[in-house]
Amino acid sequence: MPGSAAACTVRPDGVAPFARNLEAHGLALVRDAALTLQVNVGLLCNLACRHCHLEAGPARTEVMSPDTMRQVAEHARTHAYAAIDVTGGAPELVPGIAGFMARLAPLAKRTMFRTNLLALAREESRELLEVLVENQVALVASLPSLAASQAEAQRGKGVLDHSLAMLRRLNDLGYGAEGSGLDLDLVSNPTGAFLPPGQEAAERRFKADLARRHGIAFNRLYVFANVPLGRYRKWLEASGNYEGYVRRLADAFNPCTLAGLMCRTLVSVGWDGQVYDCDFNQAEGLPMGGVPRRIHELDGPPAAGARIAVGDHCYACTAGAGFT
Ligand code: SF4
């Protein structure tokens, strides 16, 4: 079933379970103070991208209810987070999302809204867009590749042109302009079974290319490795790439990445209010600290030193210079 804890895929020979690998290095992955509340408002999406670890798509019906939105907002109000990060699926498609964003934005120093751009370009997203601008919500837009063939292989025909048109529209609204207070960040990920290039070099290339060829400006580029979960794992398996990809991630394990892993400072809430250490654990059905709970059952964010639930997918975060 899409989105549920996936059936166990055989770990390649010679790759140690992630938890055992940490032990072998004398390391423990535990929490720091929680800084970011990440809210996944649903698995419904207008696209069905090949790399999606949540297997979001147009046929998914899971969206956050008004009651759960209220509980999330109450939690955010009571336990001040430095940042709130709203994601999906395509959050734009969730009923009541404009009101939810208006409620959340005043509760944190920085509020982010993740978008695939196409969902935000719809006429139905006009009110939401006004709320985002008015509340200076930062946009984090996925743009896997600047090559049309690669972007389309991952997301479908015509997506690059539509994405670029929406980026231009956002620039016109002030997004990405110095001093506007409207941050526009991009996220890129590889289109195949390989690790991404270094973030700084990729950002320089994206900035130069988008400015020169399309007159588009943005603030930062984040480069992520695809996590072998959900639809991406199925694609790796079907294309015979799973073993090689996981081995590559494990071989690139870098103990120095542990200090910067997002799970150390993140509380991730699923569409049904369940809490996780990160979005990837959400896809794998691994609850926060290994204990299933909903947001309204938390007394507060997890304490520093608390356990983080890990799985073999964590190798995607600890490869090379780190990818979270
Ligand atoms: S997948 Fe990454 S962010 Fe999530 S628990 Fe593992 S190391 Fe942390």
mmCIF file of C-alpha atoms and ligand atoms in Angstrom:
data_model
loop_
_atom_site.group_PDB
_atom_site.id
_atom_site.type_symbol
_atom_site.label_atom_id
_atom_site.label_comp_id
_atom_site.label_asym_id
_atom_site.label_seq_id
_atom_site.Cartn_x
_atom_site.Cartn_y
_atom_site.Cartn_z
ATOM 1 C CA MET A 1 0.000 0.000 0.000
ATOM 2 C CA PRO A 2 1.495 3.385 -0.873
ATOM 3 C CA GLY A 3 2.795 5.384 2.036
ATOM 4 C CA SER A 4 2.642 2.543 4.577
ATOM 5 C CA ALA A 5 5.729 0.995 6.161
ATOM 6 C CA ALA A 6 7.192 -0.730 3.155
ATOM 7 C CA ALA A 7 7.946 -4.418 3.002
ATOM 8 C CA CYS A 8 11.521 -5.118 4.057
ATOM 9 C CA THR A 9 13.893 -4.847 1.123
ATOM 10 C CA VAL A 10 16.980 -7.010 1.395
ATOM 11 C CA ARG A 11 20.005 -5.019 2.579
ATOM 12 C CA PRO A 12 22.971 -5.435 0.213
ATOM 13 C CA ASP A 13 25.740 -7.777 1.423
ATOM 14 C CA GLY A 14 28.384 -5.970 3.427
ATOM 15 C CA VAL A 15 26.137 -3.011 4.322
ATOM 16 C CA ALA A 16 25.641 -2.920 8.102
ATOM 17 C CA PRO A 17 22.286 -1.879 9.573
ATOM 18 C CA PHE A 18 22.502 1.895 10.129
ATOM 19 C CA ALA A 19 22.117 1.589 13.919
ATOM 20 C CA ARG A 20 24.917 -0.980 14.109
ATOM 21 C CA ASN A 21 27.121 1.188 11.899
ATOM 22 C CA LEU A 22 26.713 4.074 14.375
ATOM 23 C CA GLU A 23 27.696 1.776 17.245
ATOM 24 C CA ALA A 24 30.743 0.550 15.336
ATOM 25 C CA HIS A 25 31.866 4.190 15.015
ATOM 26 C CA GLY A 26 31.196 4.800 18.730
ATOM 27 C CA LEU A 27 28.424 7.246 17.809
ATOM 28 C CA ALA A 28 24.904 7.860 19.092
ATOM 29 C CA LEU A 29 22.232 9.894 17.295
ATOM 30 C CA VAL A 30 20.228 11.815 19.883
ATOM 31 C CA ARG A 31 18.217 15.007 19.952
ATOM 32 C CA ASP A 32 19.219 18.592 20.548
ATOM 33 C CA ALA A 33 16.684 21.272 21.490
ATOM 34 C CA ALA A 34 13.789 21.225 18.995
ATOM 35 C CA LEU A 35 13.868 24.256 16.697
ATOM 36 C CA THR A 36 11.599 23.393 13.766
ATOM 37 C CA LEU A 37 8.055 22.108 13.604
ATOM 38 C CA GLN A 38 7.496 20.435 10.250
ATOM 39 C CA VAL A 39 3.883 19.843 9.285
ATOM 40 C CA ASN A 40 2.969 17.445 6.495
ATOM 41 C CA VAL A 41 -0.602 18.403 5.644
ATOM 42 C CA GLY A 42 -1.306 15.515 3.283
ATOM 43 C CA LEU A 43 -0.250 13.059 0.636
ATOM 44 C CA LEU A 44 -2.562 14.426 -2.053
ATOM 45 C CA CYS A 45 -0.505 15.951 -4.887
ATOM 46 C CA ASN A 46 -1.077 17.148 -8.442
ATOM 47 C CA LEU A 47 2.127 15.315 -9.513
ATOM 48 C CA ALA A 48 3.399 11.771 -8.948
ATOM 49 C CA CYS A 49 7.171 12.285 -9.025
ATOM 50 C CA ARG A 50 9.427 9.292 -9.421
ATOM 51 C CA HIS A 51 11.632 10.291 -6.484
ATOM 52 C CA CYS A 52 8.786 10.847 -3.978
ATOM 53 C CA HIS A 53 9.544 8.956 -0.758
ATOM 54 C CA LEU A 54 5.962 9.519 0.440
ATOM 55 C CA GLU A 55 4.370 8.207 -2.768
ATOM 56 C CA ALA A 56 2.181 11.301 -2.863
ATOM 57 C CA GLY A 57 -0.026 11.729 -5.928
ATOM 58 C CA PRO A 58 -3.423 12.659 -7.389
ATOM 59 C CA ALA A 59 -5.035 9.413 -6.213
ATOM 60 C CA ARG A 60 -4.098 9.913 -2.547
ATOM 61 C CA THR A 61 -6.886 11.102 -0.280
ATOM 62 C CA GLU A 62 -5.001 11.624 2.997
ATOM 63 C CA VAL A 63 -5.195 15.284 4.047
ATOM 64 C CA MET A 64 -5.018 16.975 7.438
ATOM 65 C CA SER A 65 -8.415 17.565 9.047
ATOM 66 C CA PRO A 66 -9.460 20.947 10.497
ATOM 67 C CA ASP A 67 -9.306 19.364 13.947
ATOM 68 C CA THR A 68 -5.692 18.221 13.507
ATOM 69 C CA MET A 69 -4.786 21.650 12.065
ATOM 70 C CA ARG A 70 -6.202 23.191 15.226
ATOM 71 C CA GLN A 71 -4.129 20.826 17.400
ATOM 72 C CA VAL A 72 -0.959 21.612 15.425
ATOM 73 C CA ALA A 73 -1.553 25.369 15.734
ATOM 74 C CA GLU A 74 -2.190 24.988 19.457
ATOM 75 C CA HIS A 75 1.047 23.025 19.890
ATOM 76 C CA ALA A 76 2.976 25.648 17.910
ATOM 77 C CA ARG A 77 1.438 28.442 19.980
ATOM 78 C CA THR A 78 2.337 26.797 23.290
ATOM 79 C CA HIS A 79 5.862 25.665 22.414
ATOM 80 C CA ALA A 80 7.540 28.455 20.468
ATOM 81 C CA TYR A 81 9.584 27.001 17.599
ATOM 82 C CA ALA A 82 12.104 29.085 15.697
ATOM 83 C CA ALA A 83 10.704 27.789 12.410
ATOM 84 C CA ILE A 84 7.576 26.142 11.034
ATOM 85 C CA ASP A 85 7.866 24.201 7.791
ATOM 86 C CA VAL A 86 4.672 23.199 5.948
ATOM 87 C CA THR A 87 4.937 20.435 3.384
ATOM 88 C CA GLY A 88 2.995 17.671 1.589
ATOM 89 C CA GLY A 89 2.142 16.206 -1.049
ATOM 90 C CA ALA A 90 1.119 19.487 -2.506
ATOM 91 C CA PRO A 91 -0.018 21.526 0.524
ATOM 92 C CA GLU A 92 -1.870 23.879 -1.846
ATOM 93 C CA LEU A 93 -4.508 21.179 -2.472
ATOM 94 C CA VAL A 94 -5.473 20.737 1.172
ATOM 95 C CA PRO A 95 -8.812 22.354 2.093
ATOM 96 C CA GLY A 96 -8.360 25.239 4.561
ATOM 97 C CA ILE A 97 -4.632 25.657 3.858
ATOM 98 C CA ALA A 98 -4.781 29.462 3.412
ATOM 99 C CA GLY A 99 -6.379 29.920 6.844
ATOM 100 C CA PHE A 100 -3.939 27.438 8.384
ATOM 101 C CA MET A 101 -0.936 29.363 7.028
ATOM 102 C CA ALA A 102 -2.378 32.646 8.300
ATOM 103 C CA ARG A 103 -2.741 31.045 11.739
ATOM 104 C CA LEU A 104 0.758 29.512 11.807
ATOM 105 C CA ALA A 105 2.848 32.339 10.358
ATOM 106 C CA PRO A 106 2.748 34.644 13.422
ATOM 107 C CA LEU A 107 3.804 31.760 15.690
ATOM 108 C CA ALA A 108 7.425 31.398 14.506
ATOM 109 C CA LYS A 109 10.279 33.656 13.469
ATOM 110 C CA ARG A 110 10.428 31.916 10.089
ATOM 111 C CA THR A 111 7.625 30.037 8.347
ATOM 112 C CA MET A 112 8.269 27.994 5.218
ATOM 113 C CA PHE A 113 5.899 26.583 2.627
ATOM 114 C CA ARG A 114 7.077 23.829 0.288
ATOM 115 C CA THR A 115 5.708 23.892 -3.217
ATOM 116 C CA ASN A 116 6.184 22.071 -6.487
ATOM 117 C CA LEU A 117 5.288 25.450 -8.132
ATOM 118 C CA LEU A 118 2.632 23.962 -10.433
ATOM 119 C CA ALA A 119 0.114 23.586 -7.593
ATOM 120 C CA LEU A 120 0.753 27.186 -6.528
ATOM 121 C CA ALA A 121 0.267 28.424 -10.099
ATOM 122 C CA ARG A 122 -3.384 27.261 -10.164
ATOM 123 C CA GLU A 123 -6.100 29.910 -10.049
ATOM 124 C CA GLU A 124 -7.479 28.173 -6.910
ATOM 125 C CA SER A 125 -4.219 29.010 -5.052
ATOM 126 C CA ARG A 126 -4.626 32.796 -5.495
ATOM 127 C CA GLU A 127 -5.922 33.444 -1.968
ATOM 128 C CA LEU A 128 -3.197 31.228 -0.496
ATOM 129 C CA LEU A 129 -0.530 33.118 -2.413
ATOM 130 C CA GLU A 130 -1.837 36.415 -1.023
ATOM 131 C CA VAL A 131 -1.636 34.994 2.519
ATOM 132 C CA LEU A 132 1.931 33.785 1.928
ATOM 133 C CA VAL A 133 3.053 37.194 0.652
ATOM 134 C CA GLU A 134 1.225 39.110 3.372
ATOM 135 C CA ASN A 135 2.804 36.971 6.119
ATOM 136 C CA GLN A 136 6.261 36.873 4.522
ATOM 137 C CA VAL A 137 6.220 33.096 4.379
ATOM 138 C CA ALA A 138 9.384 31.740 2.738
ATOM 139 C CA LEU A 139 8.804 29.506 -0.278
ATOM 140 C CA VAL A 140 10.858 26.348 -0.739
ATOM 141 C CA ALA A 141 10.238 25.269 -4.306
ATOM 142 C CA SER A 142 11.302 21.967 -5.809
ATOM 143 C CA LEU A 143 13.067 22.219 -9.134
ATOM 144 C CA PRO A 144 14.861 18.905 -9.677
ATOM 145 C CA SER A 145 16.792 19.902 -12.769
ATOM 146 C CA LEU A 146 17.282 22.739 -15.240
ATOM 147 C CA ALA A 147 17.305 20.254 -18.120
ATOM 148 C CA ALA A 148 13.782 19.756 -19.480
ATOM 149 C CA SER A 149 14.360 16.083 -20.299
ATOM 150 C CA GLN A 150 15.549 15.298 -16.755
ATOM 151 C CA ALA A 151 12.836 17.320 -15.037
ATOM 152 C CA GLU A 152 10.171 15.679 -17.210
ATOM 153 C CA ALA A 153 11.531 12.168 -16.609
ATOM 154 C CA GLN A 154 10.988 12.757 -12.924
ATOM 155 C CA ARG A 155 7.777 14.811 -12.857
ATOM 156 C CA GLY A 156 5.953 14.657 -16.189
ATOM 157 C CA LYS A 157 5.686 16.484 -19.507
ATOM 158 C CA GLY A 158 5.931 20.269 -19.641
ATOM 159 C CA VAL A 159 6.775 20.721 -15.961
ATOM 160 C CA LEU A 160 9.947 22.739 -16.440
ATOM 161 C CA ASP A 161 8.293 25.463 -18.536
ATOM 162 C CA HIS A 162 5.396 25.760 -16.076
ATOM 163 C CA SER A 163 7.802 25.834 -13.125
ATOM 164 C CA LEU A 164 9.887 28.596 -14.724
ATOM 165 C CA ALA A 165 6.760 30.639 -15.495
ATOM 166 C CA MET A 166 5.709 30.409 -11.839
ATOM 167 C CA LEU A 167 9.191 31.387 -10.633
ATOM 168 C CA ARG A 168 8.970 34.514 -12.833
ATOM 169 C CA ARG A 169 5.557 35.311 -11.348
ATOM 170 C CA LEU A 170 6.977 34.904 -7.830
ATOM 171 C CA ASN A 171 9.876 37.220 -8.709
ATOM 172 C CA ASP A 172 7.289 39.788 -9.862
ATOM 173 C CA LEU A 173 5.653 39.544 -6.430
ATOM 174 C CA GLY A 174 9.017 40.269 -4.768
ATOM 175 C CA TYR A 175 10.036 36.691 -3.971
ATOM 176 C CA GLY A 176 13.785 36.215 -4.293
ATOM 177 C CA ALA A 177 14.529 39.963 -4.336
ATOM 178 C CA GLU A 178 17.140 41.285 -1.945
ATOM 179 C CA GLY A 179 15.595 43.041 1.067
ATOM 180 C CA SER A 180 12.008 42.069 0.204
ATOM 181 C CA GLY A 181 11.670 39.706 3.167
ATOM 182 C CA LEU A 182 10.225 37.172 0.723
ATOM 183 C CA ASP A 183 12.683 34.289 0.541
ATOM 184 C CA LEU A 184 12.550 31.991 -2.437
ATOM 185 C CA ASP A 185 14.677 28.881 -2.002
ATOM 186 C CA LEU A 186 14.964 26.031 -4.468
ATOM 187 C CA VAL A 187 15.452 22.313 -3.915
ATOM 188 C CA SER A 188 17.141 20.087 -6.444
ATOM 189 C CA ASN A 189 17.666 16.346 -6.398
ATOM 190 C CA PRO A 190 19.220 13.888 -8.840
ATOM 191 C CA THR A 191 17.055 12.356 -11.513
ATOM 192 C CA GLY A 192 18.765 8.943 -11.432
ATOM 193 C CA ALA A 193 20.454 6.483 -9.067
ATOM 194 C CA PHE A 194 23.398 8.698 -8.175
ATOM 195 C CA LEU A 195 24.410 11.161 -5.480
ATOM 196 C CA PRO A 196 23.978 14.892 -6.097
ATOM 197 C CA PRO A 197 26.847 17.318 -6.706
ATOM 198 C CA GLY A 198 28.101 19.629 -3.954
ATOM 199 C CA GLN A 199 25.586 22.263 -2.885
ATOM 200 C CA GLU A 200 27.724 25.365 -3.391
ATOM 201 C CA ALA A 201 28.759 24.516 -6.942
ATOM 202 C CA ALA A 202 25.194 23.527 -7.835
ATOM 203 C CA GLU A 203 23.841 26.794 -6.408
ATOM 204 C CA ARG A 204 26.316 28.854 -8.457
ATOM 205 C CA ARG A 205 25.292 26.965 -11.603
ATOM 206 C CA PHE A 206 21.535 27.304 -10.934
ATOM 207 C CA LYS A 207 21.887 31.029 -10.144
ATOM 208 C CA ALA A 208 23.906 31.780 -13.265
ATOM 209 C CA ASP A 209 21.728 29.645 -15.519
ATOM 210 C CA LEU A 210 18.363 30.863 -14.244
ATOM 211 C CA ALA A 211 19.464 34.517 -14.338
ATOM 212 C CA ARG A 212 21.070 34.379 -17.795
ATOM 213 C CA ARG A 213 18.588 32.184 -19.642
ATOM 214 C CA HIS A 214 15.343 32.983 -17.845
ATOM 215 C CA GLY A 215 15.838 36.225 -15.855
ATOM 216 C CA ILE A 216 14.940 34.420 -12.608
ATOM 217 C CA ALA A 217 16.418 35.168 -9.157
ATOM 218 C CA PHE A 218 16.266 33.093 -6.000
ATOM 219 C CA ASN A 219 17.960 33.049 -2.602
ATOM 220 C CA ARG A 220 19.390 29.602 -1.798
ATOM 221 C CA LEU A 221 19.590 26.200 -3.423
ATOM 222 C CA TYR A 222 19.354 23.049 -1.311
ATOM 223 C CA VAL A 223 20.614 19.844 -2.848
ATOM 224 C CA PHE A 224 19.251 16.566 -1.510
ATOM 225 C CA ALA A 225 20.103 12.953 -2.138
ATOM 226 C CA ASN A 226 17.044 10.869 -2.969
ATOM 227 C CA VAL A 227 16.095 8.638 -0.076
ATOM 228 C CA PRO A 228 15.535 4.985 -1.010
ATOM 229 C CA LEU A 229 11.953 4.850 0.250
ATOM 230 C CA GLY A 230 8.493 4.890 -1.297
ATOM 231 C CA ARG A 231 8.218 5.399 -5.048
ATOM 232 C CA TYR A 232 11.928 6.039 -5.436
ATOM 233 C CA ARG A 233 12.767 2.696 -3.798
ATOM 234 C CA LYS A 234 10.310 0.940 -6.133
ATOM 235 C CA TRP A 235 11.973 2.620 -9.112
ATOM 236 C CA LEU A 236 15.442 1.619 -7.866
ATOM 237 C CA GLU A 237 14.291 -1.976 -7.453
ATOM 238 C CA ALA A 238 12.523 -2.135 -10.818
ATOM 239 C CA SER A 239 15.548 -0.669 -12.614
ATOM 240 C CA GLY A 240 18.019 -2.982 -10.828
ATOM 241 C CA ASN A 241 19.698 -0.035 -9.090
ATOM 242 C CA TYR A 242 18.654 -0.580 -5.465
ATOM 243 C CA GLU A 243 21.657 -2.550 -4.261
ATOM 244 C CA GLY A 244 24.227 -0.317 -5.933
ATOM 245 C CA TYR A 245 22.565 2.873 -4.718
ATOM 246 C CA VAL A 246 22.327 1.782 -1.073
ATOM 247 C CA ARG A 247 25.900 0.516 -1.170
ATOM 248 C CA ARG A 248 27.050 3.873 -2.574
ATOM 249 C CA LEU A 249 25.270 5.726 0.245
ATOM 250 C CA ALA A 250 26.716 3.403 2.902
ATOM 251 C CA ASP A 251 30.236 3.610 1.452
ATOM 252 C CA ALA A 252 30.001 7.415 1.611
ATOM 253 C CA PHE A 253 29.019 7.379 5.324
ATOM 254 C CA ASN A 254 30.579 10.425 6.992
ATOM 255 C CA PRO A 255 30.458 10.539 10.827
ATOM 256 C CA CYS A 256 30.932 14.331 10.736
ATOM 257 C CA THR A 257 27.434 14.763 9.268
ATOM 258 C CA LEU A 258 25.734 13.648 12.477
ATOM 259 C CA ALA A 259 25.976 17.047 14.160
ATOM 260 C CA GLY A 260 23.941 18.709 11.393
ATOM 261 C CA LEU A 261 21.207 16.125 10.801
ATOM 262 C CA MET A 262 17.759 17.680 10.719
ATOM 263 C CA CYS A 263 16.235 15.000 12.969
ATOM 264 C CA ARG A 264 18.225 16.399 15.903
ATOM 265 C CA THR A 265 16.158 19.586 15.971
ATOM 266 C CA LEU A 266 12.945 18.691 14.122
ATOM 267 C CA VAL A 267 9.460 17.600 15.146
ATOM 268 C CA SER A 268 7.691 16.230 12.083
ATOM 269 C CA VAL A 269 3.891 15.894 12.175
ATOM 270 C CA GLY A 270 2.024 13.704 9.717
ATOM 271 C CA TRP A 271 -1.343 14.516 8.106
ATOM 272 C CA ASP A 272 -3.102 12.476 10.823
ATOM 273 C CA GLY A 273 -1.253 14.161 13.711
ATOM 274 C CA GLN A 274 1.279 11.342 14.317
ATOM 275 C CA VAL A 275 4.722 12.661 15.242
ATOM 276 C CA TYR A 276 8.069 11.578 13.793
ATOM 277 C CA ASP A 277 11.741 12.520 13.990
ATOM 278 C CA CYS A 278 11.717 13.435 10.290
ATOM 279 C CA ASP A 279 9.727 13.228 7.081
ATOM 280 C CA PHE A 280 11.637 10.123 5.931
ATOM 281 C CA ASN A 281 10.724 8.230 9.079
ATOM 282 C CA GLN A 282 7.163 9.295 8.348
ATOM 283 C CA ALA A 283 7.375 7.504 4.994
ATOM 284 C CA GLU A 284 8.791 4.426 6.724
ATOM 285 C CA GLY A 285 6.198 4.483 9.538
ATOM 286 C CA LEU A 286 8.875 4.918 12.261
ATOM 287 C CA PRO A 287 7.337 7.045 15.038
ATOM 288 C CA MET A 288 9.265 9.690 16.965
ATOM 289 C CA GLY A 289 11.740 8.024 19.336
ATOM 290 C CA GLY A 290 10.103 4.690 18.451
ATOM 291 C CA VAL A 291 6.901 5.525 20.405
ATOM 292 C CA PRO A 292 3.642 6.191 18.454
ATOM 293 C CA ARG A 293 2.035 9.466 19.592
ATOM 294 C CA ARG A 294 -0.090 12.258 18.155
ATOM 295 C CA ILE A 295 0.713 15.949 18.384
ATOM 296 C CA HIS A 296 -1.974 16.682 20.999
ATOM 297 C CA GLU A 297 -0.506 13.965 23.244
ATOM 298 C CA LEU A 298 2.901 15.690 23.499
ATOM 299 C CA ASP A 299 3.621 17.686 26.650
ATOM 300 C CA GLY A 300 6.175 19.563 24.617
ATOM 301 C CA PRO A 301 8.908 18.980 22.052
ATOM 302 C CA PRO A 302 11.233 16.048 22.840
ATOM 303 C CA ALA A 303 14.029 16.882 25.267
ATOM 304 C CA ALA A 304 17.700 17.158 24.325
ATOM 305 C CA GLY A 305 19.281 13.728 24.624
ATOM 306 C CA ALA A 306 16.081 11.881 23.637
ATOM 307 C CA ARG A 307 16.367 8.888 21.308
ATOM 308 C CA ILE A 308 15.917 9.287 17.529
ATOM 309 C CA ALA A 309 14.418 6.366 15.589
ATOM 310 C CA VAL A 310 16.730 5.337 12.728
ATOM 311 C CA GLY A 311 16.636 2.960 9.763
ATOM 312 C CA ASP A 312 18.835 2.094 6.806
ATOM 313 C CA HIS A 313 17.366 5.040 4.851
ATOM 314 C CA CYS A 314 19.400 7.272 7.208
ATOM 315 C CA TYR A 315 22.446 6.447 5.061
ATOM 316 C CA ALA A 316 21.009 8.959 2.557
ATOM 317 C CA CYS A 317 21.456 11.771 5.108
ATOM 318 C CA THR A 318 24.959 10.840 6.226
ATOM 319 C CA ALA A 319 26.591 10.340 2.816
ATOM 320 C CA GLY A 320 29.399 12.669 1.774
ATOM 321 C CA ALA A 321 28.963 16.181 3.095
ATOM 322 C CA GLY A 322 25.462 15.283 4.372
ATOM 323 C CA PHE A 323 22.135 15.802 2.697
ATOM 324 C CA THR A 324 19.571 17.071 5.213
HETATM 325 S S1 SF4 B 1 16.412 9.748 7.775
HETATM 326 FE FE1 SF4 B 1 17.940 11.365 8.155
HETATM 327 S S2 SF4 B 1 16.842 12.931 9.261
HETATM 328 FE FE2 SF4 B 1 15.608 11.043 9.394
HETATM 329 S S3 SF4 B 1 16.258 10.008 11.310
HETATM 330 FE FE3 SF4 B 1 17.531 9.215 9.684
HETATM 331 S S4 SF4 B 1 19.382 10.517 9.696
HETATM 332 FE FE4 SF4 B 1 17.794 11.583 10.803
#
